[in-house]
Amino acid sequence: MRRRTGPVAQEPTEARSRRTGGTAPEPAGARNRRTGTAAREPLGVRQGSRRASAFLARRSLATHRRAWAAVIVATGAAAALVGAFAFVVGSLLVAAPPVQRYAGADAVVAADQKVSYTAKPWGSEPQTATAYLPERARLDRSVLAAVAGADGVAKAVADDSVPVSTGDGLPAVGRSWPSAVLSRYELAEGRAPRGATEVVLDGALAAGGHAPGERVVLRADGAARTYTVSGIARTGDGGDAPPAVFFTEPRLTALAGHPGRIDAIGVVAEPGVSRDALRDAIGAVLPERSGVPGADRGVRVLTGTERGEAEQVDALGGRSDQLALLGSIGGTVLMVALLVIASTLSQAIRQRSGELALLRAVGASPRQLRSAIGREAGRVSAAAALLGGIGAVPLGLAMRSLLTTDPLPLPVPWWLPPAAALTGGLLVALLARPVAMLAARSVTRLRPAAALGAATADEPSEPGRFRTVAGVVLAFAGISSAGVATTQSGQAAGAAASGAAMSLVIAVALLGPLVSRIVLGVLGRPLRKAGGVSGFLAERAASAHTRRLATAFTPIVLVVAFVCVQLASGPTMERAADQQASAALRADLVATGGGAGLPAGAARAVREAPGVTAATGVLRSTVVLADRQAGEPVLTRLPVLGVEAHGLSGTLDPGVTAGDLDRLTGRDAVAVGADRAKSLDVGPGDRVALRLGDGTRVEPRVVAVYEHELGLGEFLFPREALAGHVSAARDQAVLIRTGFGSGAGAEAETGAGAGAGSKAGAGAGADPADAVREALAPYGGGVAVRAATGDDVAIAPPVSDGDNAVIVIGVGVIGGFALLAVVSTLALITIGRRGEFRLLRMVGTGRRQLRRMLVLETGLVTFAGLVIGTAVAAVPLTAFAVSVAGTAPYLPPVHYAVIAGAVALAAAAGTLVPGASAGGRFVLGRRAG
């Protein structure tokens, strides 16, 4: 009986076996799966099979051109996004600071700006972490004589610089006249300075009307002084360098304030000496260390483009920070791209499962189907890779324009655009074929008889055992990672929260059918009641195709979760930091000195002004902390404040919980934030190992622990401990407390502006700001006095330019791509339902009812995606906010409204627009056909 009925379901190769008298073999597909090898067929049979596969692929591409167009758009956008990120990362990796100040030097000798920390992780070999120093590491002046005596050196010039402000507040750089040769300055008028009261101005400053013999007011190390202009210097290689003022070398050394040390040494080579020979000759006479007491910096010889590193000492550190930020976002980009490629291709194949099953039933072999699908996916991926590669270049250029800065312009070498385009295109080309064949595996592996039933079977409502297990594991991992984030701080908490968000999004994608059933259980009845017949149709269609519903709202979940996490992290931190900084502020006025800052004497002058009860200078710097995270060595750059303990309680209250801030004096003291003190296990009386901004190792004694560390930073130093280790010892601000502002501190604690207290006090008598301005009048123009705010003491500005760039890239570019994925996915689903729409019209459903059904389905998908995406984002955001800021997460309502509106528009565009023509003009037209 089996032999008579078998031939109906047998493949051609089996029929040939019976004709030759052989035993009935097992099906070819089963044998191939069991043996893992291809069937050994004659060459003609294989060629015929390939021609059949090619024919099926061509016909399918033409038949399903709309669905494949949606796939091409989504996967092409993924390729463009990945290629754009490769473009930006490649540009950052080859970026170097421009050479301006040392354009006339053949080589520059400078201290090494990089520090390292080696530690042995658990069960691994020792590893080394490196970081760039944010402040200039200096050389001992004795190095100058050694460099000058090297072979091939025509001239070695000590180069120092100090910030200078003109009488009208214009910032400039003060240098010694001998160093002018390093920038190719030449006297255009007058002569070189000969005394401490003479200066040479560059062309930019002289353009203001100054000429040799005239007087100019300059402020450098103290009160403003009048100098005589002895000459005007000009150069054609200055570029965008700041204006320069040239003093005599002894005067510049006195203004710099570190007579035994120099910033760098510029070297002019003798004629005919090559760059490599000069480097080797100088390196042979250099000491191993910079010679500065307390520092272990090596000495470097910089030539060519490396010379710019001695000009912008923190440019490479900023590059490292940008690479780290882009790396964290890049991981998300890759996951998003993979998810979009996999979901769109899988949905395109899954919608044709009935067609594939029918082909299998009528005799198409598994190999033919797999080959046909692979050919289709290959051609689609080729078109997507081409479009994505082309789009990656302009998108990468746009992202580059957001990240490039004057200290670190991002280059575009000739090989970068094609390499970036190739990177994005290869991702699509390599993934498309295996993803498509995997999506069709459930049909191609069926026996022909079983395929007949599969062609008309209902869509399975369960995700499958593997997907269920994987989804549950990822959901548990996401929640666990969020729990871990609550016990961490800083970057560790942010990394754990980001991992939790991505794990939960993938878990929702894997458990989509189960989540869909929960959604329908909650929203199904309200949908039926509110929508009438259309609501009933929408609910039944969603219930019958829970996988389709899950595929529809998954990209919305991705958009909402990702954008909410990106947009809420910054405002949450800023809000908490602003609250802490405002709570710590006791000053009612603040004085600032513009780009050149204020010398230490400004705070002393303000204290002597009538009505001033306390004044504190604020010096900003950065320290480097060596620590371990998960056993691995980490070097963290932390911004810090240097303050004066004298009168500090009247201007700033960090919220001391242990110790005494009155002891924050000298060079051997530090106050530590409560969370950092807990992580380091230190308290008053203990010592903490740090590197100051120029790399000097210190172990100051902890004198106090305070709680407002999010607003004021994790360490507070005495000003004198930092002054000798910063590039320029100038106060960024002077905090001032007047007798008229006694209520300012209390108002700050309740959230009122500090300026309100100042105005109230001013009404009771003379304006206290006038007395402060009079005390600061000797310091020249550019000094401003205004009401103090929390931003004046906050450890970092609310949003830096770099943060803005990353936010724009993260939210704008990736969020826009995710919205495009929403449109493509929903359009693909809608196009695949044209048969369903035709059937509904044929059985009497009106066009208005059908349109309303689509609107209700769109609303269901949008609402479900918004709610689930918000819940997914809330888990890591809450963990991050609690661990880092100690508050609930905060997202401005306007931002969330924009997210919801963008998602709703994308969902409507992906559903209603293709739905109007998904099945021809009679689907939503006037006749049922």
CSV table of C-alpha atoms in Angstrom, one decimal, residues 217-587:
chain,number,residue,atom,x,y,z
A,217,VAL,CA,46.7,97.6,28.6
A,218,LEU,CA,47.2,93.9,29.3
A,219,ARG,CA,46.3,91.7,32.3
A,220,ALA,CA,48.3,88.5,32.9
A,221,ASP,CA,49.3,87.5,36.5
A,222,GLY,CA,47.6,90.3,38.5
A,223,ALA,CA,46.2,93.7,38.0
A,224,ALA,CA,46.2,95.1,34.5
A,225,ARG,CA,49.4,97.0,33.5
A,226,THR,CA,50.3,99.4,30.7
A,227,TYR,CA,52.9,98.2,28.2
A,228,THR,CA,54.6,100.0,25.3
A,229,VAL,CA,54.2,98.4,21.9
A,230,SER,CA,57.7,98.0,20.5
A,231,GLY,CA,56.8,96.2,17.3
A,232,ILE,CA,54.2,94.4,15.2
A,233,ALA,CA,54.8,90.8,14.1
A,234,ARG,CA,53.0,88.9,11.4
A,235,THR,CA,52.9,85.4,10.0
A,236,GLY,CA,51.1,83.6,7.2
A,237,ASP,CA,50.9,80.3,9.1
A,238,GLY,CA,48.9,81.3,12.1
A,239,GLY,CA,45.6,79.9,10.8
A,240,ASP,CA,43.0,80.1,13.5
A,241,ALA,CA,45.5,80.4,16.4
A,242,PRO,CA,44.5,82.9,19.1
A,243,PRO,CA,46.1,86.4,19.0
A,244,ALA,CA,49.6,86.5,20.6
A,245,VAL,CA,51.5,89.0,22.7
A,246,PHE,CA,55.3,88.6,22.9
A,247,PHE,CA,57.2,89.6,26.0
A,248,THR,CA,60.9,89.4,26.8
A,249,GLU,CA,61.9,86.0,27.9
A,250,PRO,CA,62.6,87.0,31.6
A,251,ARG,CA,59.3,88.8,31.8
A,252,LEU,CA,57.4,85.8,30.3
A,253,THR,CA,59.2,83.4,32.7
A,254,ALA,CA,58.1,85.6,35.7
A,255,LEU,CA,54.5,85.7,34.4
A,256,ALA,CA,54.3,81.9,33.9
A,257,GLY,CA,55.1,81.3,37.6
A,258,HIS,CA,57.2,78.2,37.2
A,259,PRO,CA,60.8,79.4,36.6
A,260,GLY,CA,62.4,76.0,36.9
A,261,ARG,CA,60.1,74.4,34.4
A,262,ILE,CA,59.1,75.0,30.7
A,263,ASP,CA,56.1,73.9,28.7
A,264,ALA,CA,58.1,72.6,25.7
A,265,ILE,CA,61.2,73.1,23.6
A,266,GLY,CA,61.0,74.0,20.0
A,267,VAL,CA,63.9,72.9,17.8
A,268,VAL,CA,65.1,74.4,14.5
A,269,ALA,CA,67.4,72.0,12.6
A,270,GLU,CA,70.5,72.9,10.7
A,271,PRO,CA,70.1,72.9,6.9
A,272,GLY,CA,70.2,69.4,5.3
A,273,VAL,CA,69.3,67.5,8.5
A,274,SER,CA,66.5,65.1,7.9
A,275,ARG,CA,63.5,64.6,10.2
A,276,ASP,CA,64.5,61.1,11.3
A,277,ALA,CA,68.2,62.1,11.9
A,278,LEU,CA,67.1,65.0,14.0
A,279,ARG,CA,64.8,62.8,16.0
A,280,ASP,CA,67.5,60.3,16.6
A,281,ALA,CA,70.1,62.9,17.6
A,282,ILE,CA,67.8,64.6,20.1
A,283,GLY,CA,66.6,61.3,21.5
A,284,ALA,CA,70.2,60.2,22.2
A,285,VAL,CA,70.9,63.2,24.5
A,286,LEU,CA,67.5,63.3,26.3
A,287,PRO,CA,67.0,62.0,29.9
A,288,GLU,CA,64.5,59.2,30.4
A,289,ARG,CA,62.3,61.4,32.6
A,290,SER,CA,61.2,65.0,32.5
A,291,GLY,CA,63.1,65.9,35.6
A,292,VAL,CA,60.2,67.6,37.4
A,293,PRO,CA,60.0,66.6,41.1
A,294,GLY,CA,57.1,64.3,41.9
A,295,ALA,CA,56.5,63.5,38.2
A,296,ASP,CA,57.5,60.3,36.3
A,297,ARG,CA,56.8,61.7,32.8
A,298,GLY,CA,58.9,60.5,30.0
A,299,VAL,CA,60.2,62.8,27.3
A,300,ARG,CA,59.1,62.7,23.7
A,301,VAL,CA,60.5,64.1,20.4
A,302,LEU,CA,57.6,65.1,18.2
A,303,THR,CA,58.0,65.7,14.4
A,304,GLY,CA,55.7,66.2,11.5
A,305,THR,CA,52.0,66.1,12.4
A,306,GLU,CA,52.9,65.0,15.9
A,307,ARG,CA,53.9,68.5,16.7
A,308,GLY,CA,50.3,69.5,17.2
A,309,GLU,CA,50.1,67.2,20.2
A,310,ALA,CA,52.4,69.6,22.1
A,311,GLU,CA,50.0,72.5,21.2
A,312,GLN,CA,46.6,71.0,22.2
A,313,VAL,CA,47.6,68.7,25.1
A,314,ASP,CA,44.1,67.4,25.7
A,315,ALA,CA,43.0,66.9,22.1
A,316,LEU,CA,43.9,63.2,22.1
A,317,GLY,CA,42.2,62.8,25.5
A,318,GLY,CA,39.1,64.3,24.0
A,319,ARG,CA,39.5,61.9,21.0
A,320,SER,CA,39.6,59.0,23.4
A,321,ASP,CA,36.5,60.2,25.1
A,322,GLN,CA,34.7,60.5,21.8
A,323,LEU,CA,35.8,57.1,20.7
A,324,ALA,CA,34.5,55.6,24.0
A,325,LEU,CA,31.1,57.3,23.6
A,326,LEU,CA,30.9,56.3,19.9
A,327,GLY,CA,31.9,52.8,20.9
A,328,SER,CA,29.1,52.5,23.4
A,329,ILE,CA,26.6,53.8,20.9
A,330,GLY,CA,28.2,51.8,18.1
A,331,GLY,CA,27.4,48.6,19.9
A,332,THR,CA,23.7,49.7,20.1
A,333,VAL,CA,23.9,50.6,16.4
A,334,LEU,CA,25.1,47.2,15.4
A,335,MET,CA,22.5,45.5,17.4
A,336,VAL,CA,19.7,47.7,16.0
A,337,ALA,CA,21.0,47.1,12.5
A,338,LEU,CA,21.1,43.4,13.0
A,339,LEU,CA,17.6,43.3,14.5
A,340,VAL,CA,16.2,45.4,11.6
A,341,ILE,CA,17.8,43.3,8.9
A,342,ALA,CA,16.8,40.0,10.6
A,343,SER,CA,13.2,41.2,11.3
A,344,THR,CA,12.5,42.6,7.8
A,345,LEU,CA,13.9,39.7,5.9
A,346,SER,CA,12.3,37.2,8.2
A,347,GLN,CA,8.9,38.9,7.8
A,348,ALA,CA,9.3,39.1,4.0
A,349,ILE,CA,9.9,35.3,3.9
A,350,ARG,CA,7.4,34.4,6.5
A,351,GLN,CA,4.6,36.1,4.7
A,352,ARG,CA,5.3,33.8,1.7
A,353,SER,CA,5.2,30.6,3.8
A,354,GLY,CA,2.0,29.5,2.1
A,355,GLU,CA,3.5,30.0,-1.3
A,356,LEU,CA,6.7,28.2,-0.4
A,357,ALA,CA,4.7,25.3,1.1
A,358,LEU,CA,2.7,25.0,-2.1
A,359,LEU,CA,5.8,24.9,-4.2
A,360,ARG,CA,7.2,22.2,-1.9
A,361,ALA,CA,3.9,20.2,-2.3
A,362,VAL,CA,4.0,20.3,-6.1
A,363,GLY,CA,7.5,18.9,-6.3
A,364,ALA,CA,10.0,21.7,-5.6
A,365,SER,CA,12.9,20.2,-3.8
A,366,PRO,CA,14.3,21.7,-0.5
A,367,ARG,CA,17.5,22.6,-2.4
A,368,GLN,CA,15.6,24.4,-5.1
A,369,LEU,CA,13.6,26.4,-2.6
A,370,ARG,CA,16.7,27.3,-0.5
A,371,SER,CA,18.6,28.2,-3.7
A,372,ALA,CA,15.7,30.4,-4.9
A,373,ILE,CA,15.4,32.2,-1.6
A,374,GLY,CA,19.1,32.6,-1.4
A,375,ARG,CA,19.2,34.1,-4.9
A,376,GLU,CA,16.4,36.5,-4.1
A,377,ALA,CA,18.0,37.6,-0.8
A,378,GLY,CA,21.4,38.0,-2.6
A,379,ARG,CA,19.9,40.3,-5.3
A,380,VAL,CA,18.0,42.3,-2.7
A,381,SER,CA,21.1,42.6,-0.5
A,382,ALA,CA,23.2,43.7,-3.4
A,383,ALA,CA,20.8,46.5,-4.2
A,384,ALA,CA,20.5,47.4,-0.4
A,385,ALA,CA,24.3,47.3,0.0
A,386,LEU,CA,24.8,49.6,-3.0
A,387,LEU,CA,22.2,52.1,-1.8
A,388,GLY,CA,23.5,51.9,1.8
A,389,GLY,CA,27.1,52.3,0.7
A,390,ILE,CA,26.2,55.4,-1.3
A,391,GLY,CA,24.2,56.8,1.6
A,392,ALA,CA,26.9,56.1,4.2
A,393,VAL,CA,29.3,58.7,2.9
A,394,PRO,CA,27.0,61.8,3.1
A,395,LEU,CA,25.6,60.6,6.5
A,396,GLY,CA,29.2,60.0,7.7
A,397,LEU,CA,30.2,63.5,6.6
A,398,ALA,CA,27.2,65.0,8.4
A,399,MET,CA,28.1,63.1,11.6
A,400,ARG,CA,31.7,64.2,11.2
A,401,SER,CA,30.7,67.8,11.0
A,402,LEU,CA,29.1,67.5,14.5
A,403,LEU,CA,32.2,66.0,16.1
A,404,THR,CA,35.0,68.0,14.5
A,405,THR,CA,36.5,70.9,16.6
A,406,ASP,CA,39.2,73.4,16.2
A,407,PRO,CA,41.6,71.6,18.5
A,408,LEU,CA,40.9,68.3,16.7
A,409,PRO,CA,39.6,68.6,13.1
A,410,LEU,CA,38.5,65.3,11.7
A,411,PRO,CA,40.2,64.5,8.3
A,412,VAL,CA,38.8,62.6,5.4
A,413,PRO,CA,41.6,60.6,3.8
A,414,TRP,CA,40.9,59.3,0.3
A,415,TRP,CA,40.5,55.7,1.4
A,416,LEU,CA,37.9,56.4,4.1
A,417,PRO,CA,34.7,56.9,2.0
A,418,PRO,CA,35.1,53.6,0.1
A,419,ALA,CA,36.1,51.7,3.2
A,420,ALA,CA,33.1,53.0,5.1
A,421,ALA,CA,30.7,52.2,2.2
A,422,LEU,CA,32.2,48.7,1.9
A,423,THR,CA,31.8,48.1,5.7
A,424,GLY,CA,28.1,48.9,5.6
A,425,GLY,CA,27.5,47.0,2.4
A,426,LEU,CA,29.3,43.9,3.5
A,427,LEU,CA,27.2,43.7,6.7
A,428,VAL,CA,24.0,43.4,4.6
A,429,ALA,CA,25.6,41.2,1.9
A,430,LEU,CA,26.9,38.7,4.5
A,431,LEU,CA,23.7,38.6,6.6
A,432,ALA,CA,20.9,38.6,4.1
A,433,ARG,CA,21.3,35.1,2.6
A,434,PRO,CA,21.7,33.1,5.8
A,435,VAL,CA,18.9,35.1,7.5
A,436,ALA,CA,16.5,34.5,4.6
A,437,MET,CA,17.3,30.8,4.4
A,438,LEU,CA,16.9,30.4,8.1
A,439,ALA,CA,13.5,32.1,8.0
A,440,ALA,CA,12.4,29.7,5.3
A,441,ARG,CA,13.8,26.6,7.1
A,442,SER,CA,10.4,25.8,8.7
A,443,VAL,CA,8.9,25.3,5.2
A,444,THR,CA,11.8,23.9,3.2
A,445,ARG,CA,12.4,21.0,5.6
A,446,LEU,CA,8.8,19.7,5.3
A,447,ARG,CA,7.9,16.6,3.4
A,448,PRO,CA,5.7,17.3,0.4
A,449,ALA,CA,2.7,15.8,2.0
A,450,ALA,CA,3.1,17.8,5.2
A,451,ALA,CA,3.6,20.9,3.1
A,452,LEU,CA,0.1,20.6,1.7
A,453,GLY,CA,-1.3,21.1,5.2
A,454,ALA,CA,1.2,23.8,6.1
A,455,ALA,CA,0.1,25.9,3.1
A,456,THR,CA,-3.3,26.4,4.6
A,457,ALA,CA,-2.5,26.1,8.3
A,458,ASP,CA,-3.0,29.0,10.7
A,459,GLU,CA,-0.1,31.0,11.9
A,460,PRO,CA,1.4,29.5,15.1
A,461,SER,CA,0.6,31.6,18.1
A,462,GLU,CA,3.5,30.5,20.2
A,463,PRO,CA,7.1,31.7,19.8
A,464,GLY,CA,8.6,28.3,19.9
A,465,ARG,CA,10.6,26.6,22.5
A,466,PHE,CA,14.0,28.0,21.6
A,467,ARG,CA,12.7,31.6,21.3
A,468,THR,CA,10.8,31.2,24.6
A,469,VAL,CA,13.8,30.0,26.5
A,470,ALA,CA,16.1,32.6,24.9
A,471,GLY,CA,13.6,35.4,25.6
A,472,VAL,CA,13.1,34.5,29.2
A,473,VAL,CA,16.9,34.3,29.7
A,474,LEU,CA,17.4,37.7,28.1
A,475,ALA,CA,14.5,39.2,30.1
A,476,PHE,CA,16.1,37.8,33.3
A,477,ALA,CA,19.5,39.1,32.3
A,478,GLY,CA,18.1,42.6,31.5
A,479,ILE,CA,16.4,42.8,34.9
A,480,SER,CA,19.4,41.4,36.7
A,481,SER,CA,21.7,43.9,34.9
A,482,ALA,CA,19.4,46.7,36.0
A,483,GLY,CA,19.6,45.4,39.5
A,484,VAL,CA,23.4,45.4,39.3
A,485,ALA,CA,23.3,49.0,38.1
A,486,THR,CA,21.7,50.1,41.3
A,487,THR,CA,24.8,48.9,43.2
A,488,GLN,CA,27.3,50.6,40.9
A,489,SER,CA,28.2,54.2,40.2
A,490,GLY,CA,29.6,56.2,37.3
A,491,GLN,CA,30.5,54.4,34.1
A,492,ALA,CA,29.8,51.0,35.5
A,493,ALA,CA,26.2,51.9,36.3
A,494,GLY,CA,25.8,53.4,32.8
A,495,ALA,CA,27.2,50.3,31.1
A,496,ALA,CA,24.9,48.0,33.2
A,497,ALA,CA,21.9,50.1,32.4
A,498,SER,CA,22.6,50.2,28.7
A,499,GLY,CA,23.1,46.4,28.7
A,500,ALA,CA,19.8,46.0,30.5
A,501,ALA,CA,17.9,48.1,27.9
A,502,MET,CA,19.2,46.1,24.9
A,503,SER,CA,18.6,42.8,26.6
A,504,LEU,CA,15.0,43.7,27.4
A,505,VAL,CA,14.4,44.9,23.8
A,506,ILE,CA,15.6,41.7,22.3
A,507,ALA,CA,13.6,39.7,24.9
A,508,VAL,CA,10.5,41.5,23.7
A,509,ALA,CA,11.3,40.7,20.1
A,510,LEU,CA,11.8,37.0,21.0
A,511,LEU,CA,8.7,36.7,23.2
A,512,GLY,CA,6.6,38.8,20.8
A,513,PRO,CA,3.7,36.4,20.4
A,514,LEU,CA,3.3,36.0,24.2
A,515,VAL,CA,3.5,39.7,24.7
A,516,SER,CA,0.9,40.2,21.9
A,517,ARG,CA,-1.5,37.9,23.7
A,518,ILE,CA,-1.1,40.0,26.9
A,519,VAL,CA,-1.7,43.2,24.9
A,520,LEU,CA,-4.8,41.8,23.3
A,521,GLY,CA,-6.1,40.5,26.7
A,522,VAL,CA,-5.9,44.1,28.0
A,523,LEU,CA,-6.9,46.1,24.9
A,524,GLY,CA,-9.0,43.6,22.9
A,525,ARG,CA,-12.3,44.3,24.6
A,526,PRO,CA,-12.0,48.1,24.6
A,527,LEU,CA,-11.0,47.9,21.0
A,528,ARG,CA,-14.1,45.9,20.1
A,529,LYS,CA,-16.4,48.2,22.0
A,530,ALA,CA,-15.0,51.4,20.8
A,531,GLY,CA,-14.7,50.4,17.1
A,532,GLY,CA,-17.9,48.5,16.4
A,533,VAL,CA,-17.6,46.2,13.4
A,534,SER,CA,-14.2,47.7,12.5
A,535,GLY,CA,-13.0,47.2,16.1
A,536,PHE,CA,-14.2,43.6,16.0
A,537,LEU,CA,-12.3,43.0,12.7
A,538,ALA,CA,-9.1,44.6,14.0
A,539,GLU,CA,-9.2,42.6,17.2
A,540,ARG,CA,-9.8,39.3,15.4
A,541,ALA,CA,-7.1,40.0,12.9
A,542,ALA,CA,-4.6,40.7,15.6
A,543,SER,CA,-5.7,37.6,17.6
A,544,ALA,CA,-5.3,35.4,14.6
A,545,HIS,CA,-1.8,36.7,13.9
A,546,THR,CA,0.0,37.4,17.1
A,547,ARG,CA,3.4,36.9,15.5
A,548,ARG,CA,2.5,39.6,12.9
A,549,LEU,CA,1.3,41.9,15.7
A,550,ALA,CA,4.6,41.4,17.6
A,551,THR,CA,6.6,42.0,14.4
A,552,ALA,CA,4.7,45.3,14.0
A,553,PHE,CA,5.2,46.8,17.5
A,554,THR,CA,8.8,45.5,18.0
A,555,PRO,CA,10.5,48.3,16.0
A,556,ILE,CA,8.3,50.8,17.9
A,557,VAL,CA,9.5,49.3,21.2
A,558,LEU,CA,13.0,49.7,19.9
A,559,VAL,CA,12.6,53.3,19.0
A,560,VAL,CA,10.8,54.3,22.2
A,561,ALA,CA,13.2,52.4,24.5
A,562,PHE,CA,16.4,53.6,22.8
A,563,VAL,CA,15.4,57.3,22.4
A,564,CYS,CA,13.9,57.5,25.9
A,565,VAL,CA,17.1,56.1,27.4
A,566,GLN,CA,19.3,58.5,25.4
A,567,LEU,CA,17.1,61.6,26.1
A,568,ALA,CA,16.4,60.9,29.7
A,569,SER,CA,19.9,60.0,30.9
A,570,GLY,CA,21.3,63.5,30.4
A,571,PRO,CA,18.3,65.5,31.9
A,572,THR,CA,18.2,63.2,34.9
A,573,MET,CA,21.9,63.8,35.6
A,574,GLU,CA,21.6,67.5,34.9
A,575,ARG,CA,18.6,67.9,37.1
A,576,ALA,CA,20.2,66.2,40.0
A,577,ALA,CA,23.5,68.0,39.5
A,578,ASP,CA,21.7,71.4,39.3
A,579,GLN,CA,19.8,70.7,42.4
A,580,GLN,CA,22.9,69.7,44.3
A,581,ALA,CA,24.9,72.6,43.0
A,582,SER,CA,22.2,75.1,43.8
A,583,ALA,CA,21.8,73.5,47.3
A,584,ALA,CA,25.5,73.9,47.9
A,585,LEU,CA,25.7,77.5,46.7
A,586,ARG,CA,25.9,80.2,49.5
A,587,ALA,CA,27.2,83.1,47.4
